[in-house]
Structures are given as structure tokens and as C-alpha cells.
mmCIF file of N, CA and C in Angstrom:
data_model
loop_
_atom_site.group_PDB
_atom_site.id
_atom_site.type_symbol
_atom_site.label_atom_id
_atom_site.label_comp_id
_atom_site.label_asym_id
_atom_site.label_seq_id
_atom_site.Cartn_x
_atom_site.Cartn_y
_atom_site.Cartn_z
ATOM 1 N N GLN Y 1 104.776 208.687 -14.630
ATOM 2 C CA GLN Y 1 104.332 209.099 -15.935
ATOM 3 C C GLN Y 1 104.676 208.076 -17.011
ATOM 4 N N ALA Y 2 105.692 207.313 -16.803
ATOM 5 C CA ALA Y 2 106.101 206.330 -17.796
ATOM 6 C C ALA Y 2 105.115 205.171 -17.858
ATOM 7 N N THR Y 3 104.523 204.818 -16.719
ATOM 8 C CA THR Y 3 103.613 203.672 -16.683
ATOM 9 C C THR Y 3 102.379 203.888 -17.566
ATOM 10 N N PRO Y 4 101.694 205.039 -17.519
ATOM 11 C CA PRO Y 4 100.536 205.228 -18.411
ATOM 12 C C PRO Y 4 100.945 205.248 -19.887
ATOM 13 N N PHE Y 5 102.139 205.773 -20.175
ATOM 14 C CA PHE Y 5 102.617 205.805 -21.559
ATOM 15 C C PHE Y 5 102.861 204.395 -22.086
ATOM 16 N N ILE Y 6 103.513 203.561 -21.292
ATOM 17 C CA ILE Y 6 103.794 202.183 -21.689
ATOM 18 C C ILE Y 6 102.478 201.401 -21.840
ATOM 19 N N ALA Y 7 101.541 201.652 -20.941
ATOM 20 C CA ALA Y 7 100.241 200.986 -21.032
ATOM 21 C C ALA Y 7 99.510 201.409 -22.304
ATOM 22 N N GLY Y 8 99.598 202.657 -22.661
ATOM 23 C CA GLY Y 8 98.959 203.158 -23.881
ATOM 24 C C GLY Y 8 99.568 202.545 -25.129
ATOM 25 N N VAL Y 9 100.896 202.454 -25.133
ATOM 26 C CA VAL Y 9 101.588 201.844 -26.275
ATOM 27 C C VAL Y 9 101.202 200.370 -26.388
ATOM 28 N N ALA Y 10 101.102 199.674 -25.263
ATOM 29 C CA ALA Y 10 100.726 198.259 -25.270
ATOM 30 C C ALA Y 10 99.306 198.073 -25.796
ATOM 31 N N VAL Y 11 98.390 198.950 -25.372
ATOM 32 C CA VAL Y 11 97.000 198.870 -25.848
ATOM 33 C C VAL Y 11 96.951 199.150 -27.351
ATOM 34 N N ALA Y 12 97.689 200.146 -27.805
ATOM 35 C CA ALA Y 12 97.702 200.478 -29.227
ATOM 36 C C ALA Y 12 98.287 199.328 -30.050
ATOM 37 N N ALA Y 13 99.362 198.722 -29.572
ATOM 38 C CA ALA Y 13 99.974 197.603 -30.283
ATOM 39 C C ALA Y 13 99.019 196.417 -30.345
ATOM 40 N N THR Y 14 98.317 196.155 -29.257
ATOM 41 C CA THR Y 14 97.341 195.059 -29.232
ATOM 42 C C THR Y 14 96.193 195.332 -30.198
ATOM 43 N N ALA Y 15 95.745 196.576 -30.244
ATOM 44 C CA ALA Y 15 94.652 196.931 -31.155
ATOM 45 C C ALA Y 15 95.080 196.763 -32.612
ATOM 46 N N LEU Y 16 96.291 197.216 -32.942
ATOM 47 C CA LEU Y 16 96.790 197.065 -34.314
ATOM 48 C C LEU Y 16 96.962 195.591 -34.685
ATOM 49 N N ALA Y 17 97.503 194.803 -33.769
ATOM 50 C CA ALA Y 17 97.683 193.377 -34.035
ATOM 51 C C ALA Y 17 96.333 192.701 -34.239
ATOM 52 N N GLY Y 18 95.347 193.071 -33.438
ATOM 53 C CA GLY Y 18 94.007 192.521 -33.601
ATOM 54 C C GLY Y 18 93.387 192.904 -34.928
ATOM 55 N N ARG Y 19 93.598 194.175 -35.306
ATOM 56 C CA ARG Y 19 93.060 194.655 -36.579
ATOM 57 C C ARG Y 19 93.661 193.886 -37.753
ATOM 58 N N TYR Y 20 94.977 193.725 -37.752
ATOM 59 C CA TYR Y 20 95.624 192.988 -38.831
ATOM 60 C C TYR Y 20 95.254 191.512 -38.806
ATOM 61 N N GLY Y 21 95.048 190.984 -37.630
ATOM 62 C CA GLY Y 21 94.619 189.590 -37.513
ATOM 63 C C GLY Y 21 93.232 189.384 -38.108
ATOM 64 N N ILE Y 22 92.327 190.301 -37.830
ATOM 65 C CA ILE Y 22 90.973 190.209 -38.382
ATOM 66 C C ILE Y 22 91.001 190.364 -39.899
ATOM 67 N N GLN Y 23 91.808 191.291 -40.413
ATOM 68 C CA GLN Y 23 91.920 191.475 -41.852
ATOM 69 C C GLN Y 23 92.485 190.219 -42.520
ATOM 70 N N ALA Y 24 93.490 189.624 -41.896
ATOM 71 C CA ALA Y 24 94.070 188.405 -42.458
ATOM 72 C C ALA Y 24 93.054 187.273 -42.461
ATOM 73 N N TRP Y 25 92.269 187.141 -41.396
ATOM 74 C CA TRP Y 25 91.260 186.080 -41.325
ATOM 75 C C TRP Y 25 90.181 186.281 -42.389
ATOM 76 N N GLN Y 26 89.754 187.540 -42.601
ATOM 77 C CA GLN Y 26 88.748 187.813 -43.616
ATOM 78 C C GLN Y 26 89.285 187.538 -45.020
ATOM 79 N N ALA Y 27 90.542 187.869 -45.255
ATOM 80 C CA ALA Y 27 91.146 187.575 -46.550
ATOM 81 C C ALA Y 27 91.271 186.068 -46.754
ATOM 82 N N PHE Y 28 91.573 185.348 -45.704
ATOM 83 C CA PHE Y 28 91.688 183.891 -45.774
ATOM 84 C C PHE Y 28 90.331 183.264 -46.103
ATOM 85 N N LYS Y 29 89.266 183.756 -45.464
ATOM 86 C CA LYS Y 29 87.935 183.216 -45.712
ATOM 87 C C LYS Y 29 87.419 183.593 -47.096
ATOM 88 N N ALA Y 30 87.825 184.743 -47.633
ATOM 89 C CA ALA Y 30 87.309 185.239 -48.907
ATOM 90 C C ALA Y 30 88.039 184.654 -50.116
ATOM 91 N N ARG Y 31 89.127 183.926 -49.901
ATOM 92 C CA ARG Y 31 89.869 183.382 -51.040
ATOM 93 C C ARG Y 31 89.012 182.351 -51.767
ATOM 94 N N PRO Y 32 89.211 182.205 -53.067
ATOM 95 C CA PRO Y 32 88.388 181.245 -53.816
ATOM 96 C C PRO Y 32 88.725 179.813 -53.392
ATOM 97 N N PRO Y 33 87.724 178.967 -53.324
ATOM 98 C CA PRO Y 33 87.991 177.580 -52.915
ATOM 99 C C PRO Y 33 88.778 176.852 -53.989
ATOM 100 N N ARG Y 34 89.679 175.989 -53.539
ATOM 101 C CA ARG Y 34 90.461 175.189 -54.470
ATOM 102 C C ARG Y 34 89.626 173.992 -54.903
ATOM 103 N N PRO Y 35 89.530 173.766 -56.197
ATOM 104 C CA PRO Y 35 88.771 172.585 -56.626
ATOM 105 C C PRO Y 35 89.520 171.316 -56.238
ATOM 106 N N LYS Y 36 88.765 170.310 -55.827
ATOM 107 C CA LYS Y 36 89.367 169.039 -55.454
ATOM 108 C C LYS Y 36 89.481 168.188 -56.699
ATOM 109 N N ILE Y 37 90.641 168.245 -57.309
ATOM 110 C CA ILE Y 37 90.881 167.521 -58.550
ATOM 111 C C ILE Y 37 91.376 166.128 -58.207
ATOM 112 N N LYS Y 38 90.756 165.156 -58.821
ATOM 113 C CA LYS Y 38 91.164 163.780 -58.587
ATOM 114 C C LYS Y 38 92.477 163.523 -59.317
ATOM 115 N N LYS Y 39 93.418 162.966 -58.603
ATOM 116 C CA LYS Y 39 94.723 162.665 -59.183
ATOM 117 C C LYS Y 39 94.646 161.329 -59.898
ATOM 118 N N PHE Y 40 94.955 161.318 -61.174
ATOM 119 C CA PHE Y 40 94.934 160.093 -61.938
ATOM 120 C C PHE Y 40 96.321 159.478 -61.987
ATOM 121 N N TYR Y 41 96.366 158.247 -62.360
ATOM 122 C CA TYR Y 41 97.618 157.506 -62.457
ATOM 123 C C TYR Y 41 98.459 158.084 -63.582
ATOM 124 N N ASP Y 42 99.712 158.402 -63.292
ATOM 125 C CA ASP Y 42 100.573 159.068 -64.264
ATOM 126 C C ASP Y 42 101.105 158.135 -65.341
ATOM 127 N N GLY Y 43 101.167 156.874 -65.070
ATOM 128 C CA GLY Y 43 101.658 155.952 -66.093
ATOM 129 C C GLY Y 43 102.983 155.346 -65.690
ATOM 130 N N GLY Y 44 103.749 154.965 -66.692
ATOM 131 C CA GLY Y 44 104.985 154.255 -66.420
ATOM 132 C C GLY Y 44 104.656 152.810 -66.079
ATOM 133 N N PHE Y 45 104.097 152.098 -67.034
ATOM 134 C CA PHE Y 45 103.582 150.762 -66.787
ATOM 135 C C PHE Y 45 104.690 149.759 -66.521
ATOM 136 N N GLN Y 46 104.393 148.796 -65.654
ATOM 137 C CA GLN Y 46 105.325 147.714 -65.351
ATOM 138 C C GLN Y 46 105.173 146.629 -66.412
ATOM 139 N N PRO Y 47 106.211 145.794 -66.614
ATOM 140 C CA PRO Y 47 106.107 144.739 -67.632
ATOM 141 C C PRO Y 47 104.941 143.775 -67.375
ATOM 142 N N THR Y 48 104.756 143.369 -66.138
ATOM 143 C CA THR Y 48 103.627 142.536 -65.765
ATOM 144 C C THR Y 48 102.780 143.329 -64.785
ATOM 145 N N MET Y 49 101.509 143.529 -65.126
ATOM 146 C CA MET Y 49 100.656 144.379 -64.314
ATOM 147 C C MET Y 49 100.325 143.712 -62.980
ATOM 148 N N THR Y 50 100.468 144.496 -61.910
ATOM 149 C CA THR Y 50 100.108 144.025 -60.577
ATOM 150 C C THR Y 50 98.704 144.523 -60.249
ATOM 151 N N LYS Y 51 98.141 143.988 -59.183
ATOM 152 C CA LYS Y 51 96.805 144.408 -58.763
ATOM 153 C C LYS Y 51 96.815 145.866 -58.318
ATOM 154 N N ARG Y 52 97.919 146.297 -57.715
ATOM 155 C CA ARG Y 52 98.037 147.691 -57.275
ATOM 156 C C ARG Y 52 98.036 148.626 -58.479
ATOM 157 N N GLU Y 53 98.811 148.280 -59.502
ATOM 158 C CA GLU Y 53 98.865 149.103 -60.697
ATOM 159 C C GLU Y 53 97.509 149.125 -61.406
ATOM 160 N N ALA Y 54 96.839 147.982 -61.452
ATOM 161 C CA ALA Y 54 95.517 147.916 -62.083
ATOM 162 C C ALA Y 54 94.525 148.809 -61.349
ATOM 163 N N ALA Y 55 94.582 148.806 -60.022
ATOM 164 C CA ALA Y 55 93.688 149.651 -59.239
ATOM 165 C C ALA Y 55 93.982 151.126 -59.478
ATOM 166 N N LEU Y 56 95.254 151.479 -59.612
ATOM 167 C CA LEU Y 56 95.611 152.877 -59.891
ATOM 168 C C LEU Y 56 95.115 153.311 -61.265
ATOM 169 N N ILE Y 57 95.223 152.434 -62.242
ATOM 170 C CA ILE Y 57 94.775 152.763 -63.598
ATOM 171 C C ILE Y 57 93.264 153.006 -63.614
ATOM 172 N N LEU Y 58 92.524 152.147 -62.912
ATOM 173 C CA LEU Y 58 91.065 152.271 -62.905
ATOM 174 C C LEU Y 58 90.559 153.304 -61.900
ATOM 175 N N GLY Y 59 91.430 153.761 -61.002
ATOM 176 C CA GLY Y 59 91.039 154.771 -60.028
ATOM 177 C C GLY Y 59 90.178 154.216 -58.909
ATOM 178 N N ILE Y 60 90.443 152.980 -58.506
ATOM 179 C CA ILE Y 60 89.678 152.329 -57.444
ATOM 180 C C ILE Y 60 90.643 151.738 -56.431
ATOM 181 N N ARG Y 61 90.096 151.202 -55.350
ATOM 182 C CA ARG Y 61 90.913 150.511 -54.354
ATOM 183 C C ARG Y 61 91.172 149.085 -54.826
ATOM 184 N N GLU Y 62 92.160 148.449 -54.195
ATOM 185 C CA GLU Y 62 92.510 147.092 -54.606
ATOM 186 C C GLU Y 62 91.447 146.065 -54.247
ATOM 187 N N ASN Y 63 90.725 146.285 -53.161
ATOM 188 C CA ASN Y 63 89.730 145.309 -52.705
ATOM 189 C C ASN Y 63 88.332 145.883 -52.865
ATOM 190 N N VAL Y 64 87.807 145.828 -54.078
ATOM 191 C CA VAL Y 64 86.444 146.295 -54.323
ATOM 192 C C VAL Y 64 85.654 145.185 -55.004
ATOM 193 N N ALA Y 65 84.352 145.348 -55.006
ATOM 194 C CA ALA Y 65 83.477 144.360 -55.635
ATOM 195 C C ALA Y 65 83.613 144.406 -57.153
ATOM 196 N N ALA Y 66 83.232 143.306 -57.790
ATOM 197 C CA ALA Y 66 83.337 143.194 -59.247
ATOM 198 C C ALA Y 66 82.500 144.263 -59.950
ATOM 199 N N GLU Y 67 81.357 144.630 -59.370
ATOM 200 C CA GLU Y 67 80.505 145.651 -59.992
ATOM 201 C C GLU Y 67 81.232 146.992 -60.056
ATOM 202 N N LYS Y 68 81.961 147.327 -58.985
ATOM 203 C CA LYS Y 68 82.709 148.591 -58.953
ATOM 204 C C LYS Y 68 83.841 148.574 -59.977
ATOM 205 N N VAL Y 69 84.470 147.413 -60.143
ATOM 206 C CA VAL Y 69 85.551 147.286 -61.128
ATOM 207 C C VAL Y 69 84.983 147.523 -62.526
ATOM 208 N N LYS Y 70 83.843 146.890 -62.824
ATOM 209 C CA LYS Y 70 83.236 147.037 -64.148
ATOM 210 C C LYS Y 70 82.777 148.474 -64.391
ATOM 211 N N GLU Y 71 82.243 149.115 -63.365
ATOM 212 C CA GLU Y 71 81.799 150.502 -63.479
ATOM 213 C C GLU Y 71 82.988 151.437 -63.727
ATOM 214 N N ALA Y 72 84.067 151.226 -62.976
ATOM 215 C CA ALA Y 72 85.263 152.059 -63.153
ATOM 216 C C ALA Y 72 85.880 151.812 -64.529
ATOM 217 N N HIS Y 73 85.895 150.559 -64.972
ATOM 218 C CA HIS Y 73 86.438 150.227 -66.295
ATOM 219 C C HIS Y 73 85.652 150.939 -67.385
ATOM 220 N N ARG Y 74 84.350 150.909 -67.274
ATOM 221 C CA ARG Y 74 83.519 151.549 -68.287
ATOM 222 C C ARG Y 74 83.774 153.054 -68.324
ATOM 223 N N LYS Y 75 83.875 153.677 -67.145
ATOM 224 C CA LYS Y 75 84.085 155.118 -67.066
ATOM 225 C C LYS Y 75 85.429 155.516 -67.687
ATOM 226 N N VAL Y 76 86.472 154.767 -67.387
ATOM 227 C CA VAL Y 76 87.798 155.088 -67.921
ATOM 228 C C VAL Y 76 87.867 154.757 -69.408
ATOM 229 N N MET Y 77 87.212 153.673 -69.808
ATOM 230 C CA MET Y 77 87.253 153.260 -71.211
ATOM 231 C C MET Y 77 86.501 154.237 -72.101
ATOM 232 N N VAL Y 78 85.403 154.796 -71.610
ATOM 233 C CA VAL Y 78 84.656 155.788 -72.400
ATOM 234 C C VAL Y 78 85.551 156.984 -72.714
ATOM 235 N N ALA Y 79 86.357 157.372 -71.757
ATOM 236 C CA ALA Y 79 87.235 158.530 -71.951
ATOM 237 C C ALA Y 79 88.431 158.225 -72.836
ATOM 238 N N ASN Y 80 88.826 156.945 -72.944
ATOM 239 C CA ASN Y 80 90.056 156.600 -73.668
ATOM 240 C C ASN Y 80 89.838 155.609 -74.805
ATOM 241 N N HIS Y 81 88.618 155.445 -75.272
ATOM 242 C CA HIS Y 81 88.349 154.453 -76.316
ATOM 243 C C HIS Y 81 88.964 154.883 -77.637
ATOM 244 N N PRO Y 82 89.559 153.941 -78.379
ATOM 245 C CA PRO Y 82 90.173 154.291 -79.669
ATOM 246 C C PRO Y 82 89.191 154.884 -80.678
ATOM 247 N N ASP Y 83 87.941 154.470 -80.648
ATOM 248 C CA ASP Y 83 86.951 155.019 -81.576
ATOM 249 C C ASP Y 83 86.620 156.476 -81.272
ATOM 250 N N ALA Y 84 86.926 156.917 -80.056
ATOM 251 C CA ALA Y 84 86.661 158.298 -79.662
ATOM 252 C C ALA Y 84 87.950 159.120 -79.642
ATOM 253 N N GLY Y 85 88.978 158.646 -80.322
ATOM 254 C CA GLY Y 85 90.229 159.392 -80.402
ATOM 255 C C GLY Y 85 91.257 158.977 -79.371
ATOM 256 N N GLY Y 86 90.991 157.917 -78.629
ATOM 257 C CA GLY Y 86 91.943 157.432 -77.628
ATOM 258 C C GLY Y 86 93.012 156.547 -78.246
ATOM 259 N N SER Y 87 93.886 156.082 -77.414
ATOM 260 C CA SER Y 87 95.013 155.269 -77.859
ATOM 261 C C SER Y 87 94.680 153.785 -77.731
ATOM 262 N N HIS Y 88 95.113 152.998 -78.715
ATOM 263 C CA HIS Y 88 94.944 151.539 -78.646
ATOM 264 C C HIS Y 88 95.755 150.970 -77.487
ATOM 265 N N PHE Y 89 96.928 151.535 -77.264
ATOM 266 C CA PHE Y 89 97.781 151.063 -76.173
ATOM 267 C C PHE Y 89 97.107 151.279 -74.825
ATOM 268 N N LEU Y 90 96.577 152.484 -74.606
ATOM 269 C CA LEU Y 90 95.897 152.764 -73.337
ATOM 270 C C LEU Y 90 94.651 151.892 -73.173
ATOM 271 N N ALA Y 91 93.931 151.688 -74.256
ATOM 272 C CA ALA Y 91 92.737 150.837 -74.175
ATOM 273 C C ALA Y 91 93.129 149.417 -73.786
ATOM 274 N N SER Y 92 94.228 148.913 -74.327
ATOM 275 C CA SER Y 92 94.660 147.555 -73.967
ATOM 276 C C SER Y 92 95.098 147.497 -72.503
ATOM 277 N N LYS Y 93 95.742 148.540 -72.016
ATOM 278 C CA LYS Y 93 96.156 148.575 -70.613
ATOM 279 C C LYS Y 93 94.945 148.669 -69.687
ATOM 280 N N ILE Y 94 93.930 149.418 -70.081
ATOM 281 C CA ILE Y 94 92.714 149.526 -69.277
ATOM 282 C C ILE Y 94 92.002 148.177 -69.222
ATOM 283 N N ASN Y 95 91.932 147.502 -70.364
ATOM 284 C CA ASN Y 95 91.319 146.168 -70.389
ATOM 285 C C ASN Y 95 92.126 145.179 -69.554
ATOM 286 N N GLU Y 96 93.441 145.276 -69.637
ATOM 287 C CA GLU Y 96 94.297 144.398 -68.838
ATOM 288 C C GLU Y 96 94.099 144.677 -67.344
ATOM 289 N N ALA Y 97 93.933 145.938 -66.977
ATOM 290 C CA ALA Y 97 93.707 146.298 -65.578
ATOM 291 C C ALA Y 97 92.397 145.693 -65.078
ATOM 292 N N LYS Y 98 91.368 145.736 -65.911
ATOM 293 C CA LYS Y 98 90.091 145.129 -65.525
ATOM 294 C C LYS Y 98 90.255 143.626 -65.332
ATOM 295 N N ASP Y 99 90.964 142.984 -66.254
ATOM 296 C CA ASP Y 99 91.171 141.537 -66.143
ATOM 297 C C ASP Y 99 91.950 141.174 -64.887
ATOM 298 N N VAL Y 100 92.955 141.967 -64.556
ATOM 299 C CA VAL Y 100 93.747 141.706 -63.344
ATOM 300 C C VAL Y 100 92.875 141.862 -62.109
ATOM 301 N N MET Y 101 92.069 142.903 -62.079
ATOM 302 C CA MET Y 101 91.216 143.141 -60.907
ATOM 303 C C MET Y 101 90.142 142.064 -60.753
ATOM 304 N N LEU Y 102 89.684 141.509 -61.875
ATOM 305 C CA LEU Y 102 88.664 140.466 -61.819
ATOM 306 C C LEU Y 102 89.266 139.061 -61.731
ATOM 307 N N GLY Y 103 90.596 138.982 -61.785
ATOM 308 C CA GLY Y 103 91.265 137.683 -61.692
ATOM 309 C C GLY Y 103 91.180 136.858 -62.952
ATOM 310 N N LYS Y 104 91.078 137.504 -64.100
ATOM 311 C CA LYS Y 104 90.948 136.793 -65.368
ATOM 312 C C LYS Y 104 92.236 136.827 -66.194
ATOM 313 N N THR Y 105 93.376 137.038 -65.570
ATOM 314 C CA THR Y 105 94.616 137.180 -66.331
ATOM 315 C C THR Y 105 95.504 135.953 -66.145
ATOM 316 N N LYS Y 106 96.359 135.771 -67.155
ATOM 317 C CA LYS Y 106 97.317 134.666 -67.096
ATOM 318 C C LYS Y 106 98.719 135.158 -66.763
ATOM 319 N N ASN Y 107 98.839 136.415 -66.286
ATOM 320 C CA ASN Y 107 100.119 137.070 -65.995
ATOM 321 C C ASN Y 107 101.020 137.082 -67.226
ATOM 322 N N SER Y 108 100.422 137.338 -68.383
ATOM 323 C CA SER Y 108 101.196 137.332 -69.613
ATOM 324 C C SER Y 108 101.728 138.709 -69.975
ATOM 325 N N GLY Y 109 101.236 139.751 -69.343
ATOM 326 C CA GLY Y 109 101.683 141.095 -69.679
ATOM 327 C C GLY Y 109 100.907 141.641 -70.862
ATOM 328 N N SER Y 110 101.265 142.818 -71.305
ATOM 329 C CA SER Y 110 100.567 143.484 -72.383
ATOM 330 C C SER Y 110 101.024 142.950 -73.734
ATOM 331 N N ALA Y 111 100.176 143.097 -74.747
ATOM 332 C CA ALA Y 111 100.525 142.725 -76.117
ATOM 333 C C ALA Y 111 101.482 143.731 -76.716
ATOM 334 N N PHE Y 112 101.612 144.912 -76.097
ATOM 335 C CA PHE Y 112 102.491 145.956 -76.644
ATOM 336 C C PHE Y 112 103.815 145.924 -75.943
#
């Protein structure tokens, strides 16, 4: 008599576990999707800008074509231009980042 009872309890436990598993999976699928927010460079500028730092500022890889550098520079500059309420310091750093990426710098650092 104990064997059918134990089998019944095992079947009931399996059914409950399956039910909760299905509910958890449905709740997981129904959750709102997380937006993929692009992480921007936090700052903390170095005295002399490196190519890595310039790429982080512009949001590009270190080894990209000049057209991509100019496109990224324009996009970041539009958002941070002093005439549109941006900072002169940030604009100078963005311009310096473009110059570093294009190889037009004398390693002089920022004017600020």
C-alpha cells in the first residue's frame, strides 16, 4: 500500500514543479525588453590624449576609416556644440579626439 501512495506523491510533486516551471517561463518571456543603451565614455581625461581615449570619446573603434571618424565626430559634436548649449571644454576635447584619430596632432594636449 505504501508504494502506490509514494508514486502518487511523486506524480503530484512533479506536476506542481512543472506547473511552477511553466509559470516562471511565461513570466520570464512576458517581461518588458531591456533597451540596449549605448554606454558613452564617462570622462576623466588624460593630460595627453591617446588613440584609445580618442576612440572612446567618439564612440568608435581605434582602427576605423577616416570617413567613420569624421561621421562620429560630427554626430558627437552636434550633441555637444557650444552654440547649442554645450561646453567649450567638451567641444575642444571632441575636436582633439578627431585630430588624434586622424593623426593630425602634435601631442600637445588640450588648451584647457
